[in-house]
Amino acid sequence: MTNNILKEVKESLAVLSIPEKAAFFPKFFKTGKGEYGEGDLFLGVKVPDQRLVAKEYYSKINLKELSELIASAYHEHRLTALLMLIYRFEKTKEINVKEEIIEFYLNHLQYINNWDLVDTSCYKILGRYAFENQKESLLRTLSHSDQMWHKRIAVVGTMFYIKKGSFQLTKEFVTQNLFHPHDLMHKANGWLLREMGNKNEAELIAYLNQYYKQMPRTCLRYAIEKLDEQLRQDYLKGRI
């Protein structure tokens, strides 16, 4: 039974997991969700919706099978595995099951090394769990990792804190990573600050007034993206 479920999932995604896809869909990673649009044609075959595949199989597949799927060399397999994990996490109300999912998630971080994989799973699984169960230490541990993707996972995981109006953890992480050498982290930090500003502009401006001169350009541009035009120009020209 186990092998049949895994085989069914892979067969459902087969059209997404062949080398020719790169030439046929050169904008694959530019779609915003890291997946093809449902109904798009690929070599004459309708492209499956990975979310529908995940919804169909998440309750049938066990963690051992998910482990094999998330360790696959194919991005499509890994993304579908994380979508299944999200559905499991959202559907269960049992804390021990949620903790089992979190443990699985943390034990497979080495495979969550892609922008789409991080953004898909961190906020909905790790961030929510950490916030609801006062487990900020999970995010802090990842934020101090030497691995860039672990840091990004921690930063993205704080999104739930922003949505709930709690900014301290976000500001702490961003300040800690201001001088990170990778531009991808600068973008992530700026994006989080922008979201903080959407929730509470005064909080963002107070933070920017203290740190904007230390911010890499990419981080600053994302952070001020939705501020008033004149204020944006003031920050960019350093007149504040």
PDB file of C-alpha atoms in Angstrom:
ATOM      1  CA  MET A   1       0.000   0.000   0.000  1.00  0.00           C
ATOM      2  CA  THR A   2       2.782   2.368   0.921  1.00  0.00           C
ATOM      3  CA  ASN A   3       4.576   2.013  -2.380  1.00  0.00           C
ATOM      4  CA  ASN A   4       1.304   2.401  -4.275  1.00  0.00           C
ATOM      5  CA  ILE A   5       0.487   5.756  -2.652  1.00  0.00           C
ATOM      6  CA  LEU A   6       3.939   7.140  -3.320  1.00  0.00           C
ATOM      7  CA  LYS A   7       3.796   5.834  -6.877  1.00  0.00           C
ATOM      8  CA  GLU A   8       0.399   7.448  -7.432  1.00  0.00           C
ATOM      9  CA  VAL A   9       1.657  10.824  -6.182  1.00  0.00           C
ATOM     10  CA  LYS A  10       4.736  10.721  -8.412  1.00  0.00           C
ATOM     11  CA  GLU A  11       2.667   9.657 -11.408  1.00  0.00           C
ATOM     12  CA  SER A  12       0.275  12.546 -10.769  1.00  0.00           C
ATOM     13  CA  LEU A  13       3.259  14.920 -10.949  1.00  0.00           C
ATOM     14  CA  ALA A  14       5.134  13.100 -13.718  1.00  0.00           C
ATOM     15  CA  VAL A  15       4.538  15.756 -16.361  1.00  0.00           C
ATOM     16  CA  LEU A  16       6.179  18.338 -14.053  1.00  0.00           C
ATOM     17  CA  SER A  17       9.224  16.197 -13.335  1.00  0.00           C
ATOM     18  CA  ILE A  18      10.903  15.716 -16.680  1.00  0.00           C
ATOM     19  CA  PRO A  19      13.930  17.654 -17.964  1.00  0.00           C
ATOM     20  CA  GLU A  20      12.098  19.103 -20.982  1.00  0.00           C
ATOM     21  CA  LYS A  21       9.969  21.289 -18.711  1.00  0.00           C
ATOM     22  CA  ALA A  22      12.789  23.843 -18.359  1.00  0.00           C
ATOM     23  CA  ALA A  23      12.725  24.586 -22.084  1.00  0.00           C
ATOM     24  CA  PHE A  24       8.942  24.479 -22.346  1.00  0.00           C
ATOM     25  CA  PHE A  25       8.237  26.666 -19.322  1.00  0.00           C
ATOM     26  CA  PRO A  26      11.270  28.963 -18.944  1.00  0.00           C
ATOM     27  CA  LYS A  27       9.346  31.126 -16.449  1.00  0.00           C
ATOM     28  CA  PHE A  28       8.560  28.216 -14.141  1.00  0.00           C
ATOM     29  CA  PHE A  29      10.044  29.899 -11.068  1.00  0.00           C
ATOM     30  CA  LYS A  30       8.537  33.273 -11.960  1.00  0.00           C
ATOM     31  CA  THR A  31       4.884  32.293 -11.521  1.00  0.00           C
ATOM     32  CA  GLY A  32       4.764  33.548  -7.940  1.00  0.00           C
ATOM     33  CA  LYS A  33       3.872  30.231  -6.341  1.00  0.00           C
ATOM     34  CA  GLY A  34       6.611  28.007  -7.729  1.00  0.00           C
ATOM     35  CA  GLU A  35       4.158  25.929  -9.723  1.00  0.00           C
ATOM     36  CA  TYR A  36       2.541  25.774 -13.132  1.00  0.00           C
ATOM     37  CA  GLY A  37      -0.976  27.010 -13.609  1.00  0.00           C
ATOM     38  CA  GLU A  38      -3.638  24.333 -13.515  1.00  0.00           C
ATOM     39  CA  GLY A  39      -4.764  23.483 -17.026  1.00  0.00           C
ATOM     40  CA  ASP A  40      -1.615  24.772 -18.761  1.00  0.00           C
ATOM     41  CA  LEU A  41      -0.614  22.425 -21.541  1.00  0.00           C
ATOM     42  CA  PHE A  42       2.752  20.708 -21.462  1.00  0.00           C
ATOM     43  CA  LEU A  43       3.630  18.423 -24.387  1.00  0.00           C
ATOM     44  CA  GLY A  44      -0.082  18.067 -25.025  1.00  0.00           C
ATOM     45  CA  VAL A  45      -0.890  17.082 -21.431  1.00  0.00           C
ATOM     46  CA  LYS A  46      -2.776  19.261 -18.966  1.00  0.00           C
ATOM     47  CA  VAL A  47      -0.551  20.332 -16.102  1.00  0.00           C
ATOM     48  CA  PRO A  48      -1.804  19.059 -12.720  1.00  0.00           C
ATOM     49  CA  ASP A  49      -2.442  21.479  -9.874  1.00  0.00           C
ATOM     50  CA  GLN A  50       0.030  20.532  -7.147  1.00  0.00           C
ATOM     51  CA  ARG A  51      -2.327  21.816  -4.457  1.00  0.00           C
ATOM     52  CA  LEU A  52      -5.098  19.513  -5.643  1.00  0.00           C
ATOM     53  CA  VAL A  53      -2.675  16.572  -5.674  1.00  0.00           C
ATOM     54  CA  ALA A  54      -1.583  17.462  -2.137  1.00  0.00           C
ATOM     55  CA  LYS A  55      -5.172  17.758  -0.903  1.00  0.00           C
ATOM     56  CA  GLU A  56      -6.053  14.384  -2.389  1.00  0.00           C
ATOM     57  CA  TYR A  57      -3.150  12.480  -0.825  1.00  0.00           C
ATOM     58  CA  TYR A  58      -2.116  14.294   2.385  1.00  0.00           C
ATOM     59  CA  SER A  59      -4.340  12.152   4.600  1.00  0.00           C
ATOM     60  CA  LYS A  60      -3.316   8.900   2.884  1.00  0.00           C
ATOM     61  CA  ILE A  61       0.457   9.295   2.903  1.00  0.00           C
ATOM     62  CA  ASN A  62       2.568   8.678   6.016  1.00  0.00           C
ATOM     63  CA  LEU A  63       5.633  10.586   7.227  1.00  0.00           C
ATOM     64  CA  LYS A  64       8.029   7.921   5.948  1.00  0.00           C
ATOM     65  CA  GLU A  65       6.614   8.344   2.451  1.00  0.00           C
ATOM     66  CA  LEU A  66       6.685  12.123   2.824  1.00  0.00           C
ATOM     67  CA  SER A  67      10.337  11.839   3.813  1.00  0.00           C
ATOM     68  CA  GLU A  68      11.118  10.146   0.509  1.00  0.00           C
ATOM     69  CA  LEU A  69       9.086  12.694  -1.427  1.00  0.00           C
ATOM     70  CA  ILE A  70      10.691  15.724   0.224  1.00  0.00           C
ATOM     71  CA  ALA A  71      14.170  14.250  -0.344  1.00  0.00           C
ATOM     72  CA  SER A  72      13.493  13.934  -4.077  1.00  0.00           C
ATOM     73  CA  ALA A  73      15.739  15.673  -6.581  1.00  0.00           C
ATOM     74  CA  TYR A  74      12.630  17.205  -8.167  1.00  0.00           C
ATOM     75  CA  HIS A  75      11.437  20.566  -6.908  1.00  0.00           C
ATOM     76  CA  GLU A  76       7.849  19.577  -7.736  1.00  0.00           C
ATOM     77  CA  HIS A  77       8.026  16.557  -5.413  1.00  0.00           C
ATOM     78  CA  ARG A  78       9.482  18.594  -2.575  1.00  0.00           C
ATOM     79  CA  LEU A  79       6.912  21.367  -2.941  1.00  0.00           C
ATOM     80  CA  THR A  80       4.028  18.884  -3.030  1.00  0.00           C
ATOM     81  CA  ALA A  81       5.385  17.161   0.093  1.00  0.00           C
ATOM     82  CA  LEU A  82       5.446  20.494   1.931  1.00  0.00           C
ATOM     83  CA  LEU A  83       1.911  21.304   0.778  1.00  0.00           C
ATOM     84  CA  MET A  84       0.796  17.943   2.185  1.00  0.00           C
ATOM     85  CA  LEU A  85       2.553  18.750   5.441  1.00  0.00           C
ATOM     86  CA  ILE A  86       0.774  22.106   5.610  1.00  0.00           C
ATOM     87  CA  TYR A  87      -2.636  20.515   5.093  1.00  0.00           C
ATOM     88  CA  ARG A  88      -1.855  17.959   7.819  1.00  0.00           C
ATOM     89  CA  PHE A  89      -0.761  20.701  10.183  1.00  0.00           C
ATOM     90  CA  GLU A  90      -3.846  22.843   9.514  1.00  0.00           C
ATOM     91  CA  LYS A  91      -6.334  19.984   9.821  1.00  0.00           C
ATOM     92  CA  THR A  92      -5.127  18.482  13.105  1.00  0.00           C
ATOM     93  CA  LYS A  93      -6.016  19.928  16.491  1.00  0.00           C
ATOM     94  CA  GLU A  94      -3.823  17.540  18.471  1.00  0.00           C
ATOM     95  CA  ILE A  95      -0.680  19.214  19.807  1.00  0.00           C
ATOM     96  CA  ASN A  96       1.306  15.971  19.760  1.00  0.00           C
ATOM     97  CA  VAL A  97       0.576  15.563  16.031  1.00  0.00           C
ATOM     98  CA  LYS A  98       1.575  19.175  15.391  1.00  0.00           C
ATOM     99  CA  GLU A  99       4.817  18.609  17.306  1.00  0.00           C
ATOM    100  CA  GLU A 100       5.485  15.484  15.241  1.00  0.00           C
ATOM    101  CA  ILE A 101       5.054  17.549  12.074  1.00  0.00           C
ATOM    102  CA  ILE A 102       7.374  20.266  13.410  1.00  0.00           C
ATOM    103  CA  GLU A 103      10.019  17.669  14.263  1.00  0.00           C
ATOM    104  CA  PHE A 104       9.708  16.220  10.760  1.00  0.00           C
ATOM    105  CA  TYR A 105       9.985  19.718   9.285  1.00  0.00           C
ATOM    106  CA  LEU A 106      13.107  20.600  11.267  1.00  0.00           C
ATOM    107  CA  ASN A 107      14.725  17.250  10.446  1.00  0.00           C
ATOM    108  CA  HIS A 108      14.318  17.907   6.723  1.00  0.00           C
ATOM    109  CA  LEU A 109      15.570  21.491   6.563  1.00  0.00           C
ATOM    110  CA  GLN A 110      18.383  20.460   4.223  1.00  0.00           C
ATOM    111  CA  TYR A 111      15.785  19.920   1.495  1.00  0.00           C
ATOM    112  CA  ILE A 112      13.976  23.221   2.083  1.00  0.00           C
ATOM    113  CA  ASN A 113      16.593  25.268   0.241  1.00  0.00           C
ATOM    114  CA  ASN A 114      14.580  27.108  -2.364  1.00  0.00           C
ATOM    115  CA  TRP A 115      12.759  30.433  -2.151  1.00  0.00           C
ATOM    116  CA  ASP A 116       9.381  28.910  -3.029  1.00  0.00           C
ATOM    117  CA  LEU A 117       9.815  26.021  -0.599  1.00  0.00           C
ATOM    118  CA  VAL A 118      10.682  28.381   2.246  1.00  0.00           C
ATOM    119  CA  ASP A 119       7.868  30.858   1.624  1.00  0.00           C
ATOM    120  CA  THR A 120       5.321  28.080   1.130  1.00  0.00           C
ATOM    121  CA  SER A 121       5.951  26.318   4.411  1.00  0.00           C
ATOM    122  CA  CYS A 122       7.643  28.499   7.019  1.00  0.00           C
ATOM    123  CA  TYR A 123       4.900  30.955   7.791  1.00  0.00           C
ATOM    124  CA  LYS A 124       2.096  28.384   7.788  1.00  0.00           C
ATOM    125  CA  ILE A 125       3.919  25.708   9.775  1.00  0.00           C
ATOM    126  CA  LEU A 126       6.906  26.968  11.730  1.00  0.00           C
ATOM    127  CA  GLY A 127       5.820  30.560  12.352  1.00  0.00           C
ATOM    128  CA  ARG A 128       2.305  29.674  13.436  1.00  0.00           C
ATOM    129  CA  TYR A 129       3.491  26.866  15.711  1.00  0.00           C
ATOM    130  CA  ALA A 130       6.171  29.029  17.329  1.00  0.00           C
ATOM    131  CA  PHE A 131       3.731  31.871  17.969  1.00  0.00           C
ATOM    132  CA  GLU A 132       0.834  29.794  19.258  1.00  0.00           C
ATOM    133  CA  ASN A 133       3.018  27.699  21.559  1.00  0.00           C
ATOM    134  CA  GLN A 134       5.480  30.395  22.688  1.00  0.00           C
ATOM    135  CA  LYS A 135       8.384  28.610  20.973  1.00  0.00           C
ATOM    136  CA  GLU A 136      10.381  31.628  19.850  1.00  0.00           C
ATOM    137  CA  SER A 137      13.554  29.690  20.690  1.00  0.00           C
ATOM    138  CA  LEU A 138      12.979  27.561  17.557  1.00  0.00           C
ATOM    139  CA  LEU A 139      13.169  30.608  15.338  1.00  0.00           C
ATOM    140  CA  ARG A 140      16.053  32.133  17.250  1.00  0.00           C
ATOM    141  CA  THR A 141      18.100  28.931  16.928  1.00  0.00           C
ATOM    142  CA  LEU A 142      17.604  28.938  13.155  1.00  0.00           C
ATOM    143  CA  SER A 143      18.390  32.646  12.913  1.00  0.00           C
ATOM    144  CA  HIS A 144      21.826  32.015  14.473  1.00  0.00           C
ATOM    145  CA  SER A 145      22.626  29.175  12.060  1.00  0.00           C
ATOM    146  CA  ASP A 146      25.537  29.597   9.639  1.00  0.00           C
ATOM    147  CA  GLN A 147      23.283  28.384   6.824  1.00  0.00           C
ATOM    148  CA  MET A 148      21.686  31.205   4.829  1.00  0.00           C
ATOM    149  CA  TRP A 149      18.497  29.228   4.176  1.00  0.00           C
ATOM    150  CA  HIS A 150      18.097  28.519   7.897  1.00  0.00           C
ATOM    151  CA  LYS A 151      18.299  32.244   8.577  1.00  0.00           C
ATOM    152  CA  ARG A 152      15.759  32.923   5.878  1.00  0.00           C
ATOM    153  CA  ILE A 153      13.468  30.260   7.310  1.00  0.00           C
ATOM    154  CA  ALA A 154      13.639  31.995  10.690  1.00  0.00           C
ATOM    155  CA  VAL A 155      12.920  35.387   9.160  1.00  0.00           C
ATOM    156  CA  VAL A 156       9.983  34.142   7.087  1.00  0.00           C
ATOM    157  CA  GLY A 157       8.703  32.256  10.120  1.00  0.00           C
ATOM    158  CA  THR A 158       8.229  35.561  11.949  1.00  0.00           C
ATOM    159  CA  MET A 159       5.516  36.585   9.471  1.00  0.00           C
ATOM    160  CA  PHE A 160       2.869  35.166  11.798  1.00  0.00           C
ATOM    161  CA  TYR A 161       4.131  37.499  14.517  1.00  0.00           C
ATOM    162  CA  ILE A 162       3.665  40.452  12.195  1.00  0.00           C
ATOM    163  CA  LYS A 163       0.142  39.417  11.241  1.00  0.00           C
ATOM    164  CA  LYS A 164      -0.703  39.237  14.942  1.00  0.00           C
ATOM    165  CA  GLY A 165       0.790  42.668  15.588  1.00  0.00           C
ATOM    166  CA  SER A 166       3.914  41.525  17.449  1.00  0.00           C
ATOM    167  CA  PHE A 167       7.018  43.252  16.084  1.00  0.00           C
ATOM    168  CA  GLN A 168       9.808  42.720  18.583  1.00  0.00           C
ATOM    169  CA  LEU A 169      10.974  39.368  17.202  1.00  0.00           C
ATOM    170  CA  THR A 170      10.935  40.723  13.653  1.00  0.00           C
ATOM    171  CA  LYS A 171      13.008  43.774  14.547  1.00  0.00           C
ATOM    172  CA  GLU A 172      15.468  41.618  16.458  1.00  0.00           C
ATOM    173  CA  PHE A 173      16.020  39.262  13.513  1.00  0.00           C
ATOM    174  CA  VAL A 174      16.320  42.033  10.943  1.00  0.00           C
ATOM    175  CA  THR A 175      18.819  43.960  13.071  1.00  0.00           C
ATOM    176  CA  GLN A 176      20.846  40.795  13.584  1.00  0.00           C
ATOM    177  CA  ASN A 177      21.038  40.177   9.820  1.00  0.00           C
ATOM    178  CA  LEU A 178      21.574  43.728   8.559  1.00  0.00           C
ATOM    179  CA  PHE A 179      25.092  42.921   7.423  1.00  0.00           C
ATOM    180  CA  HIS A 180      24.438  39.462   6.020  1.00  0.00           C
ATOM    181  CA  PRO A 181      26.514  39.099   2.814  1.00  0.00           C
ATOM    182  CA  HIS A 182      23.728  37.584   0.694  1.00  0.00           C
ATOM    183  CA  ASP A 183      21.312  39.884  -1.142  1.00  0.00           C
ATOM    184  CA  LEU A 184      18.543  37.302  -0.744  1.00  0.00           C
ATOM    185  CA  MET A 185      18.565  37.911   3.009  1.00  0.00           C
ATOM    186  CA  HIS A 186      18.477  41.670   2.446  1.00  0.00           C
ATOM    187  CA  LYS A 187      15.352  41.195   0.341  1.00  0.00           C
ATOM    188  CA  ALA A 188      13.751  38.959   2.975  1.00  0.00           C
ATOM    189  CA  ASN A 189      14.504  41.468   5.737  1.00  0.00           C
ATOM    190  CA  GLY A 190      13.162  44.376   3.716  1.00  0.00           C
ATOM    191  CA  TRP A 191      10.037  42.412   2.864  1.00  0.00           C
ATOM    192  CA  LEU A 192       9.380  41.706   6.541  1.00  0.00           C
ATOM    193  CA  LEU A 193       9.873  45.356   7.449  1.00  0.00           C
ATOM    194  CA  ARG A 194       7.455  46.349   4.686  1.00  0.00           C
ATOM    195  CA  GLU A 195       4.835  43.996   6.117  1.00  0.00           C
ATOM    196  CA  MET A 196       5.473  45.467   9.544  1.00  0.00           C
ATOM    197  CA  GLY A 197       4.793  48.904   8.065  1.00  0.00           C
ATOM    198  CA  ASN A 198       1.542  47.704   6.516  1.00  0.00           C
ATOM    199  CA  LYS A 199       0.393  46.749  10.000  1.00  0.00           C
ATOM    200  CA  ASN A 200       1.824  49.728  11.874  1.00  0.00           C
ATOM    201  CA  GLU A 201       3.549  52.449   9.856  1.00  0.00           C
ATOM    202  CA  ALA A 202       4.629  54.391  12.943  1.00  0.00           C
ATOM    203  CA  GLU A 203       6.447  51.297  14.236  1.00  0.00           C
ATOM    204  CA  LEU A 204       8.296  50.911  10.934  1.00  0.00           C
ATOM    205  CA  ILE A 205       9.267  54.590  10.742  1.00  0.00           C
ATOM    206  CA  ALA A 206      10.592  54.511  14.303  1.00  0.00           C
ATOM    207  CA  TYR A 207      12.725  51.500  13.376  1.00  0.00           C
ATOM    208  CA  LEU A 208      13.928  53.062  10.108  1.00  0.00           C
ATOM    209  CA  ASN A 209      14.899  56.306  11.836  1.00  0.00           C
ATOM    210  CA  GLN A 210      17.266  54.283  13.992  1.00  0.00           C
ATOM    211  CA  TYR A 211      18.692  51.840  11.442  1.00  0.00           C
ATOM    212  CA  TYR A 212      18.083  52.975   7.871  1.00  0.00           C
ATOM    213  CA  LYS A 213      21.639  54.279   7.367  1.00  0.00           C
ATOM    214  CA  GLN A 214      23.011  50.827   8.187  1.00  0.00           C
ATOM    215  CA  MET A 215      20.673  48.966   5.823  1.00  0.00           C
ATOM    216  CA  PRO A 216      21.859  47.515   2.530  1.00  0.00           C
ATOM    217  CA  ARG A 217      20.135  49.242  -0.398  1.00  0.00           C
ATOM    218  CA  THR A 218      18.014  46.190  -1.261  1.00  0.00           C
ATOM    219  CA  CYS A 219      16.680  45.899   2.274  1.00  0.00           C
ATOM    220  CA  LEU A 220      15.854  49.620   2.446  1.00  0.00           C
ATOM    221  CA  ARG A 221      14.077  49.684  -0.919  1.00  0.00           C
ATOM    222  CA  TYR A 222      11.761  46.838   0.063  1.00  0.00           C
ATOM    223  CA  ALA A 223      11.162  48.256   3.546  1.00  0.00           C
ATOM    224  CA  ILE A 224      10.009  51.675   2.284  1.00  0.00           C
ATOM    225  CA  GLU A 225       8.174  50.414  -0.798  1.00  0.00           C
ATOM    226  CA  LYS A 226       4.684  51.329   0.448  1.00  0.00           C
ATOM    227  CA  LEU A 227       5.478  54.503   2.353  1.00  0.00           C
ATOM    228  CA  ASP A 228       4.469  57.951   1.151  1.00  0.00           C
ATOM    229  CA  GLU A 229       6.490  58.973  -1.931  1.00  0.00           C
ATOM    230  CA  GLN A 230       8.116  61.982  -0.282  1.00  0.00           C
ATOM    231  CA  LEU A 231       9.080  59.936   2.758  1.00  0.00           C
ATOM    232  CA  ARG A 232      10.536  57.261   0.483  1.00  0.00           C
ATOM    233  CA  GLN A 233      12.657  59.856  -1.285  1.00  0.00           C
ATOM    234  CA  ASP A 234      13.815  61.289   2.044  1.00  0.00           C
ATOM    235  CA  TYR A 235      15.079  57.882   3.153  1.00  0.00           C
ATOM    236  CA  LEU A 236      16.681  57.082  -0.190  1.00  0.00           C
ATOM    237  CA  LYS A 237      18.497  60.440  -0.297  1.00  0.00           C
ATOM    238  CA  GLY A 238      19.459  60.277   3.387  1.00  0.00           C
ATOM    239  CA  ARG A 239      17.812  63.582   4.321  1.00  0.00           C
ATOM    240  CA  ILE A 240      16.020  62.386   7.468  1.00  0.00           C
TER     241      ILE A 240
END
